[in-house]
Amino acid sequence: MPLASNCSACCAAPTASLRRSRLLPNSWSNSKAISPFPRFSENAKFNVSRLAVSHTSWRVKNRAISMALVRDTLGQREDVASSSSILAYELIQGANVRWNSVLDRSIPDPPTAVFLHGILGCRKNWGTFAKRMAKEFPTWQFLLVDLRCHGDSASINKRGPHTVASAALDVLKLVRELRITPRVLVGHSFGGKVVLSMVDQAAKPLARPVRVWVLDATPGKVRAGGDGEDHPAELISLLSTLPKEVSSKRDIVKVLTQQGFSNDVAQWVVTNLRPTSSFGSRSSGFSWVFDLRGIAEMYQSYEETNLWKIVEDVPRGVHMNFLKAERSLHRWALEDLQRIHAAEELASEEGGGVEMHVLEDAGHWVHADNPDGLFRILSSSFW
């Protein structure tokens, strides 16, 4: 399950060495799509736009919305959270993107991809990867979101139930508020089910065509790790017994490893701790950034939610892509693979789109284990 990856400030994912998969037919090989855009040099700059919804500035469909736009360049960007009343988010833009919907609606909006993290993760899991995408595809923008109860969104009060469906509805409300029409949806693990639920719930504001990427998650039954693997449900349960404020990250790592969790996972979990010391105080402590009670409810929903119906009856204009991490055997049963393969054939006959991909040399933490391979595969959606 998603304890996510690739984030300096929070949620750096663990990696694990598992045996190579031999379950898939040769036709389900990993994609090797190459970007049609020339690569930018390492010094190329792109805009990181942060949008904050505040008090009234102008009216959109009888609602008053004010948006403040701040443009920075890579290396100069301050680590400041952007949030609306719905969710915290970050909008990373390619160098050729102009945020124009505010000033001139006659100029077409830039194509947008939405990236969603997994359980106990945050939007920063996707930060490095999204910046790379923005360099390679400078006409695109990338919306990174903290799901409810996670990251900076944990401080935004949300009514229950905390479910896959409610998390999906939050994101749909956010893109509507930002006047963004996504053309690509990418979700890792728990986030994978969230993007499926977005398609299930939405007519608008999703574009047609829209490409959906579900990374190392299945539409139905969740299969936890085997012996020696870290179990998300058990981890959430243990975290719920710990104090909300702690004096040392090292003590938390020690507790987790003594309870059988790997050191990688323990080190990753404590990235969800933030300093609580006041200005000028010599004493320091840490508090958890997430809403663990809400996350526990979300994970239960993740286990119970079945979205096979949307896969086996794909809406017109939607192309669904499932990516299996080669070493993530415990999350994929032969039944899952056969069912997706059958949906792939049915969708092809009816003019829809379902496709299976395999990311070589990667465990569940796909954007940490093999970012180059993941980049090549996802690039096919940005032509």
Tab-separated table of C-alpha atoms in Angstrom:
chain	number	residue	atom	x	y	z
A	1	MET	CA	0.000	0.000	0.000
A	2	PRO	CA	0.894	3.526	-0.400
A	3	LEU	CA	3.335	4.890	1.996
A	4	ALA	CA	4.589	6.912	-0.981
A	5	SER	CA	7.962	8.239	-2.090
A	6	ASN	CA	10.462	10.746	-3.414
A	7	CYS	CA	9.882	13.626	-0.974
A	8	SER	CA	12.481	15.496	1.006
A	9	ALA	CA	10.109	17.205	3.422
A	10	CYS	CA	7.757	14.305	3.925
A	11	CYS	CA	7.043	10.780	2.800
A	12	ALA	CA	10.195	9.355	1.235
A	13	ALA	CA	9.353	5.809	0.202
A	14	PRO	CA	11.133	2.638	1.223
A	15	THR	CA	12.341	0.104	-1.292
A	16	ALA	CA	12.454	-3.663	-1.033
A	17	SER	CA	14.033	-6.502	-2.962
A	18	LEU	CA	11.534	-9.103	-4.134
A	19	ARG	CA	11.711	-11.915	-6.652
A	20	ARG	CA	11.053	-11.221	-10.355
A	21	SER	CA	7.532	-11.714	-11.673
A	22	ARG	CA	6.762	-14.324	-14.300
A	23	LEU	CA	2.971	-14.069	-14.221
A	24	LEU	CA	2.453	-11.811	-17.221
A	25	PRO	CA	2.245	-12.665	-20.921
A	26	ASN	CA	5.009	-11.219	-23.070
A	27	SER	CA	2.484	-8.896	-24.709
A	28	TRP	CA	2.129	-7.038	-21.413
A	29	SER	CA	5.592	-5.566	-21.462
A	30	ASN	CA	6.530	-2.195	-20.205
A	31	SER	CA	6.116	0.714	-22.611
A	32	LYS	CA	9.112	2.452	-24.146
A	33	ALA	CA	7.419	5.616	-25.341
A	34	ILE	CA	9.818	8.454	-26.072
A	35	SER	CA	8.843	12.074	-25.660
A	36	PRO	CA	8.288	14.041	-28.891
A	37	PHE	CA	9.603	17.153	-27.185
A	38	PRO	CA	13.329	18.010	-27.062
A	39	ARG	CA	14.902	17.729	-23.644
A	40	PHE	CA	15.647	20.938	-21.820
A	41	SER	CA	19.077	21.450	-20.350
A	42	GLU	CA	19.515	21.062	-16.626
A	43	ASN	CA	19.537	24.851	-16.394
A	44	ALA	CA	16.200	25.231	-18.117
A	45	LYS	CA	13.675	27.017	-15.961
A	46	PHE	CA	10.019	26.457	-15.488
A	47	ASN	CA	7.344	28.219	-13.585
A	48	VAL	CA	5.956	26.948	-10.341
A	49	SER	CA	2.597	28.599	-9.914
A	50	ARG	CA	0.830	28.639	-6.598
A	51	LEU	CA	-2.804	29.545	-6.456
A	52	ALA	CA	-4.495	30.579	-3.213
A	53	VAL	CA	-8.235	31.020	-3.050
A	54	SER	CA	-9.060	33.840	-0.646
A	55	HIS	CA	-11.573	36.668	-0.427
A	56	THR	CA	-13.664	38.114	-3.224
A	57	SER	CA	-11.876	39.551	-6.287
A	58	TRP	CA	-14.141	38.672	-9.197
A	59	ARG	CA	-17.191	36.541	-9.859
A	60	VAL	CA	-17.333	33.226	-11.641
A	61	LYS	CA	-20.810	31.792	-12.093
A	62	ASN	CA	-22.169	33.909	-9.266
A	63	ARG	CA	-19.428	32.831	-6.891
A	64	ALA	CA	-16.726	35.197	-5.664
A	65	ILE	CA	-13.259	33.761	-6.042
A	66	SER	CA	-9.959	35.534	-5.665
A	67	MET	CA	-6.777	33.958	-6.920
A	68	ALA	CA	-3.303	35.198	-6.152
A	69	LEU	CA	-0.647	34.108	-8.608
A	70	VAL	CA	2.983	33.809	-7.646
A	71	ARG	CA	5.569	32.802	-10.221
A	72	ASP	CA	8.939	31.437	-9.236
A	73	THR	CA	11.712	29.541	-10.964
A	74	LEU	CA	13.362	26.291	-9.978
A	75	GLY	CA	15.800	26.850	-7.152
A	76	GLN	CA	14.107	30.053	-6.056
A	77	ARG	CA	10.778	28.605	-4.988
A	78	GLU	CA	9.874	28.939	-1.353
A	79	ASP	CA	8.424	25.929	0.394
A	80	VAL	CA	5.042	27.523	1.083
A	81	ALA	CA	1.831	25.518	1.094
A	82	SER	CA	-0.902	26.529	-1.332
A	83	SER	CA	-4.428	25.704	-0.349
A	84	SER	CA	-8.035	26.452	-1.033
A	85	SER	CA	-10.906	25.751	1.311
A	86	ILE	CA	-10.996	22.299	-0.296
A	87	LEU	CA	-7.450	20.882	-0.434
A	88	ALA	CA	-3.820	21.956	-0.266
A	89	TYR	CA	-2.085	21.723	-3.619
A	90	GLU	CA	0.830	22.805	-5.792
A	91	LEU	CA	0.719	23.671	-9.483
A	92	ILE	CA	3.961	23.069	-11.375
A	93	GLN	CA	4.044	24.590	-14.846
A	94	GLY	CA	6.250	23.997	-17.860
A	95	ALA	CA	8.312	26.884	-19.204
A	96	ASN	CA	5.884	27.573	-22.065
A	97	VAL	CA	2.783	27.713	-19.875
A	98	ARG	CA	1.051	30.973	-19.114
A	99	TRP	CA	-1.709	30.927	-16.519
A	100	ASN	CA	-4.163	32.734	-18.747
A	101	SER	CA	-7.670	31.845	-17.610
A	102	VAL	CA	-7.668	34.762	-15.188
A	103	LEU	CA	-6.643	37.433	-17.672
A	104	ASP	CA	-7.770	36.206	-21.076
A	105	ARG	CA	-10.278	33.383	-21.547
A	106	SER	CA	-9.769	33.514	-25.320
A	107	ILE	CA	-6.381	31.853	-24.886
A	108	PRO	CA	-6.722	28.064	-24.522
A	109	ASP	CA	-5.898	26.709	-21.084
A	110	PRO	CA	-2.749	24.583	-20.859
A	111	PRO	CA	-3.236	20.810	-20.679
A	112	THR	CA	-3.159	19.608	-17.076
A	113	ALA	CA	-2.140	16.356	-15.393
A	114	VAL	CA	-3.222	15.574	-11.821
A	115	PHE	CA	-0.915	13.456	-9.618
A	116	LEU	CA	-2.249	11.807	-6.441
A	117	HIS	CA	-0.252	10.159	-3.645
A	118	GLY	CA	-1.038	7.060	-1.603
A	119	ILE	CA	-2.097	6.499	1.998
A	120	LEU	CA	0.085	8.286	4.595
A	121	GLY	CA	1.706	10.212	1.722
A	122	CYS	CA	1.657	13.819	0.555
A	123	ARG	CA	1.834	15.819	-2.649
A	124	LYS	CA	5.596	16.231	-2.266
A	125	ASN	CA	5.975	12.539	-3.093
A	126	TRP	CA	5.484	13.607	-6.710
A	127	GLY	CA	7.484	16.859	-6.563
A	128	THR	CA	10.751	15.760	-8.169
A	129	PHE	CA	8.992	13.635	-10.768
A	130	ALA	CA	6.544	16.403	-11.723
A	131	LYS	CA	9.366	18.911	-12.165
A	132	ARG	CA	11.056	16.499	-14.524
A	133	MET	CA	7.820	16.129	-16.480
A	134	ALA	CA	7.468	19.917	-16.648
A	135	LYS	CA	10.954	20.207	-18.166
A	136	GLU	CA	10.258	17.532	-20.758
A	137	PHE	CA	6.754	18.758	-21.600
A	138	PRO	CA	6.933	22.556	-21.262
A	139	THR	CA	3.394	23.191	-22.523
A	140	TRP	CA	1.834	21.155	-19.680
A	141	GLN	CA	1.067	21.920	-16.053
A	142	PHE	CA	0.990	19.418	-13.195
A	143	LEU	CA	-1.366	19.646	-10.232
A	144	LEU	CA	-0.088	17.913	-7.074
A	145	VAL	CA	-2.637	17.477	-4.308
A	146	ASP	CA	-2.604	16.624	-0.607
A	147	LEU	CA	-5.617	14.343	-0.203
A	148	ARG	CA	-7.949	14.868	2.765
A	149	CYS	CA	-6.411	14.003	6.153
A	150	HIS	CA	-2.903	14.113	4.606
A	151	GLY	CA	-0.144	16.716	4.527
A	152	ASP	CA	-1.308	20.318	4.586
A	153	SER	CA	-4.892	19.217	3.855
A	154	ALA	CA	-5.061	17.611	7.310
A	155	SER	CA	-5.679	21.056	8.796
A	156	ILE	CA	-8.711	21.595	6.549
A	157	ASN	CA	-11.794	20.322	8.352
A	158	LYS	CA	-13.582	17.643	6.344
A	159	ARG	CA	-16.856	15.956	7.096
A	160	GLY	CA	-16.937	12.192	7.033
A	161	PRO	CA	-17.166	9.639	5.836
A	162	HIS	CA	-13.509	9.578	4.837
A	163	THR	CA	-13.612	7.283	1.823
A	164	VAL	CA	-12.118	6.747	-1.611
A	165	ALA	CA	-15.234	8.345	-3.084
A	166	SER	CA	-15.094	11.422	-0.845
A	167	ALA	CA	-11.389	11.888	-1.590
A	168	ALA	CA	-12.185	11.738	-5.313
A	169	LEU	CA	-14.989	14.257	-4.929
A	170	ASP	CA	-12.605	16.641	-3.126
A	171	VAL	CA	-10.245	16.605	-6.114
A	172	LEU	CA	-13.110	17.112	-8.561
A	173	LYS	CA	-14.266	20.127	-6.553
A	174	LEU	CA	-10.735	21.516	-6.482
A	175	VAL	CA	-10.166	21.336	-10.243
A	176	ARG	CA	-13.568	22.904	-10.787
A	177	GLU	CA	-12.692	25.735	-8.414
A	178	LEU	CA	-9.347	26.280	-10.134
A	179	ARG	CA	-11.090	26.179	-13.530
A	180	ILE	CA	-8.827	23.344	-14.654
A	181	THR	CA	-9.892	20.523	-16.963
A	182	PRO	CA	-7.454	17.604	-16.461
A	183	ARG	CA	-6.431	15.532	-19.448
A	184	VAL	CA	-4.321	13.031	-17.484
A	185	LEU	CA	-4.997	11.541	-14.030
A	186	VAL	CA	-2.224	9.651	-12.243
A	187	GLY	CA	-2.737	7.900	-8.905
A	188	HIS	CA	-0.366	5.702	-6.921
A	189	SER	CA	-1.833	2.870	-4.823
A	190	PHE	CA	-4.671	4.453	-2.787
A	191	GLY	CA	-4.488	7.367	-5.212
A	192	GLY	CA	-5.051	4.891	-8.047
A	193	LYS	CA	-8.475	4.016	-6.725
A	194	VAL	CA	-9.165	7.714	-6.204
A	195	VAL	CA	-8.617	8.499	-9.893
A	196	LEU	CA	-10.885	5.579	-10.855
A	197	SER	CA	-13.544	6.995	-8.552
A	198	MET	CA	-13.107	10.424	-10.158
A	199	VAL	CA	-13.959	8.914	-13.535
A	200	ASP	CA	-16.870	7.023	-11.990
A	201	GLN	CA	-18.362	10.171	-10.441
A	202	ALA	CA	-17.627	12.847	-13.002
A	203	ALA	CA	-18.978	13.938	-16.307
A	204	LYS	CA	-17.468	17.406	-15.945
A	205	PRO	CA	-14.874	18.761	-15.224
A	206	LEU	CA	-12.986	15.828	-16.783
A	207	ALA	CA	-11.951	16.319	-20.396
A	208	ARG	CA	-12.600	13.867	-23.171
A	209	PRO	CA	-10.378	12.214	-24.032
A	210	VAL	CA	-8.801	11.673	-20.626
A	211	ARG	CA	-6.005	9.225	-19.817
A	212	VAL	CA	-6.075	7.528	-16.429
A	213	TRP	CA	-3.042	5.881	-14.851
A	214	VAL	CA	-3.460	3.506	-11.897
A	215	LEU	CA	-0.034	2.729	-10.488
A	216	ASP	CA	0.415	-0.605	-8.714
A	217	ALA	CA	-3.171	-0.872	-7.499
A	218	THR	CA	-6.079	-3.028	-8.571
A	219	PRO	CA	-9.702	-1.899	-8.901
A	220	GLY	CA	-10.968	-4.353	-6.306
A	221	LYS	CA	-9.574	-6.498	-3.515
A	222	VAL	CA	-6.508	-5.191	-1.688
A	223	ARG	CA	-3.870	-7.777	-0.922
A	224	ALA	CA	-1.419	-6.815	1.795
A	225	GLY	CA	2.179	-7.987	1.949
A	226	GLY	CA	3.232	-11.466	2.902
A	227	ASP	CA	5.429	-12.506	5.799
A	228	GLY	CA	8.233	-10.042	6.323
A	229	GLU	CA	6.409	-7.256	4.476
A	230	ASP	CA	5.116	-4.050	6.007
A	231	HIS	CA	1.319	-4.008	6.400
A	232	PRO	CA	-0.293	-0.554	6.122
A	233	ALA	CA	-3.279	-1.444	8.312
A	234	GLU	CA	-1.003	-2.693	11.090
A	235	LEU	CA	1.183	0.392	10.744
A	236	ILE	CA	-1.816	2.733	11.045
A	237	SER	CA	-3.018	0.797	14.077
A	238	LEU	CA	0.363	1.097	15.802
A	239	LEU	CA	0.675	4.798	14.990
A	240	SER	CA	-2.707	5.391	16.624
A	241	THR	CA	-1.270	4.216	19.964
A	242	LEU	CA	1.570	6.750	19.900
A	243	PRO	CA	1.313	10.216	21.473
A	244	LYS	CA	0.336	13.125	19.219
A	245	GLU	CA	3.445	15.001	20.294
A	246	VAL	CA	6.838	13.344	20.730
A	247	SER	CA	10.252	14.586	21.773
A	248	SER	CA	12.397	12.535	19.425
A	249	LYS	CA	12.108	11.053	15.941
A	250	ARG	CA	14.694	8.483	16.935
A	251	ASP	CA	12.408	7.131	19.650
A	252	ILE	CA	9.607	6.599	17.115
A	253	VAL	CA	11.952	4.777	14.733
A	254	LYS	CA	13.018	2.517	17.599
A	255	VAL	CA	9.408	1.713	18.527
A	256	LEU	CA	8.453	0.877	14.949
A	257	THR	CA	11.440	-1.355	14.281
A	258	GLN	CA	10.937	-3.172	17.593
A	259	GLN	CA	7.386	-3.916	16.447
A	260	GLY	CA	8.681	-5.561	13.284
A	261	PHE	CA	8.491	-2.773	10.716
A	262	SER	CA	11.467	-2.215	8.470
A	263	ASN	CA	13.882	0.610	9.177
A	264	ASP	CA	13.076	2.115	5.775
A	265	VAL	CA	9.389	2.366	6.661
A	266	ALA	CA	10.193	3.676	10.155
A	267	GLN	CA	12.437	6.400	8.738
A	268	TRP	CA	9.755	7.275	6.203
A	269	VAL	CA	6.987	7.496	8.809
A	270	VAL	CA	8.844	10.058	10.925
A	271	THR	CA	8.966	12.436	7.940
A	272	ASN	CA	5.322	13.084	8.894
A	273	LEU	CA	6.542	14.766	12.091
A	274	ARG	CA	6.924	18.544	12.208
A	275	PRO	CA	8.727	20.668	14.838
A	276	THR	CA	6.454	22.192	17.470
A	277	SER	CA	8.936	24.371	19.378
A	278	SER	CA	7.994	28.024	19.656
A	279	PHE	CA	10.232	30.865	18.502
A	280	GLY	CA	13.062	31.488	20.928
A	281	SER	CA	12.460	28.267	22.854
A	282	ARG	CA	15.373	25.928	23.485
A	283	SER	CA	13.170	22.889	23.928
A	284	SER	CA	11.898	21.165	20.840
A	285	GLY	CA	9.345	18.547	20.025
A	286	PHE	CA	7.426	17.141	17.097
A	287	SER	CA	3.793	16.572	16.200
A	288	TRP	CA	2.184	14.419	13.511
A	289	VAL	CA	1.044	16.303	10.429
A	290	PHE	CA	-1.690	13.837	9.414
A	291	ASP	CA	-5.192	13.071	10.698
A	292	LEU	CA	-4.615	9.437	11.575
A	293	ARG	CA	-8.219	8.669	12.529
A	294	GLY	CA	-9.379	9.893	9.128
A	295	ILE	CA	-6.591	7.992	7.375
A	296	ALA	CA	-7.601	4.754	9.115
A	297	GLU	CA	-11.120	5.233	7.774
A	298	MET	CA	-9.754	5.969	4.304
A	299	TYR	CA	-7.632	2.827	4.302
A	300	GLN	CA	-10.604	0.713	5.324
A	301	SER	CA	-12.535	2.228	2.435
A	302	TYR	CA	-9.605	1.450	0.133
A	303	GLU	CA	-9.824	-2.216	1.093
A	304	GLU	CA	-13.599	-2.316	0.639
A	305	THR	CA	-14.061	-0.206	-2.506
A	306	ASN	CA	-14.672	-2.163	-5.706
A	307	LEU	CA	-14.392	-0.235	-8.961
A	308	TRP	CA	-14.223	-3.081	-11.457
A	309	LYS	CA	-17.455	-1.811	-13.029
A	310	ILE	CA	-15.778	1.305	-14.402
A	311	VAL	CA	-12.932	-0.808	-15.824
A	312	GLU	CA	-15.168	-3.394	-17.463
A	313	ASP	CA	-17.483	-0.728	-18.902
A	314	VAL	CA	-15.137	2.119	-19.756
A	315	PRO	CA	-16.844	5.452	-20.448
A	316	ARG	CA	-16.424	6.803	-23.959
A	317	GLY	CA	-13.346	8.969	-24.292
A	318	VAL	CA	-11.540	7.428	-21.308
A	319	HIS	CA	-8.343	5.426	-21.711
A	320	MET	CA	-7.351	3.451	-18.599
A	321	ASN	CA	-3.813	2.320	-17.959
A	322	PHE	CA	-2.805	-0.072	-15.197
A	323	LEU	CA	0.833	-0.310	-14.220
A	324	LYS	CA	2.123	-3.287	-12.278
A	325	ALA	CA	5.448	-3.025	-10.510
A	326	GLU	CA	7.452	-6.072	-11.520
A	327	ARG	CA	8.425	-6.993	-7.952
A	328	SER	CA	5.081	-6.151	-6.352
A	329	LEU	CA	3.767	-9.706	-6.535
A	330	HIS	CA	1.777	-9.582	-3.290
A	331	ARG	CA	-0.575	-6.892	-4.637
A	332	TRP	CA	-1.505	-8.675	-7.845
A	333	ALA	CA	-3.277	-12.002	-8.139
A	334	LEU	CA	-3.517	-13.947	-11.372
A	335	GLU	CA	-7.263	-13.257	-11.244
A	336	ASP	CA	-6.598	-9.491	-11.330
A	337	LEU	CA	-4.300	-9.781	-14.335
A	338	GLN	CA	-6.705	-12.002	-16.246
A	339	ARG	CA	-9.622	-9.690	-15.525
A	340	ILE	CA	-7.753	-6.590	-16.704
A	341	HIS	CA	-6.623	-8.485	-19.804
A	342	ALA	CA	-10.256	-9.401	-20.552
A	343	ALA	CA	-11.297	-5.757	-20.068
A	344	GLU	CA	-8.469	-4.755	-22.388
A	345	GLU	CA	-9.841	-6.944	-25.176
A	346	LEU	CA	-13.456	-5.876	-24.586
A	347	ALA	CA	-12.609	-2.175	-24.580
A	348	SER	CA	-10.661	-2.604	-27.820
A	349	GLU	CA	-13.672	-4.198	-29.496
A	350	GLU	CA	-15.950	-1.369	-28.336
A	351	GLY	CA	-13.594	1.487	-29.198
A	352	GLY	CA	-12.569	2.178	-25.608
A	353	GLY	CA	-9.204	1.851	-23.976
A	354	VAL	CA	-7.754	-0.369	-21.248
A	355	GLU	CA	-4.074	-1.183	-21.252
A	356	MET	CA	-1.714	-3.069	-18.963
A	357	HIS	CA	1.919	-2.061	-18.404
A	358	VAL	CA	4.756	-3.550	-16.383
A	359	LEU	CA	7.451	-1.411	-14.751
A	360	GLU	CA	10.640	-3.430	-14.636
A	361	ASP	CA	13.038	-3.357	-11.708
A	362	ALA	CA	10.559	-1.761	-9.313
A	363	GLY	CA	8.675	-2.642	-6.167
A	364	HIS	CA	5.531	-0.877	-5.005
A	365	TRP	CA	7.314	2.481	-4.687
A	366	VAL	CA	7.410	2.955	-8.445
A	367	HIS	CA	8.415	6.628	-8.544
A	368	ALA	CA	11.348	5.944	-6.197
A	369	ASP	CA	12.453	2.490	-7.404
A	370	ASN	CA	12.559	3.201	-11.154
A	371	PRO	CA	11.722	6.827	-11.952
A	372	ASP	CA	13.364	6.612	-15.383
A	373	GLY	CA	11.242	3.643	-16.421
A	374	LEU	CA	8.092	5.252	-15.045
A	375	PHE	CA	8.913	8.455	-16.913
A	376	ARG	CA	9.233	6.574	-20.213
A	377	ILE	CA	5.924	4.793	-19.698
A	378	LEU	CA	3.891	7.831	-18.624
A	379	SER	CA	5.352	9.967	-21.406
A	380	SER	CA	3.060	8.254	-23.891
A	381	SER	CA	0.173	10.325	-22.468
A	382	PHE	CA	1.826	13.683	-23.134
A	383	TRP	CA	2.236	13.671	-26.904
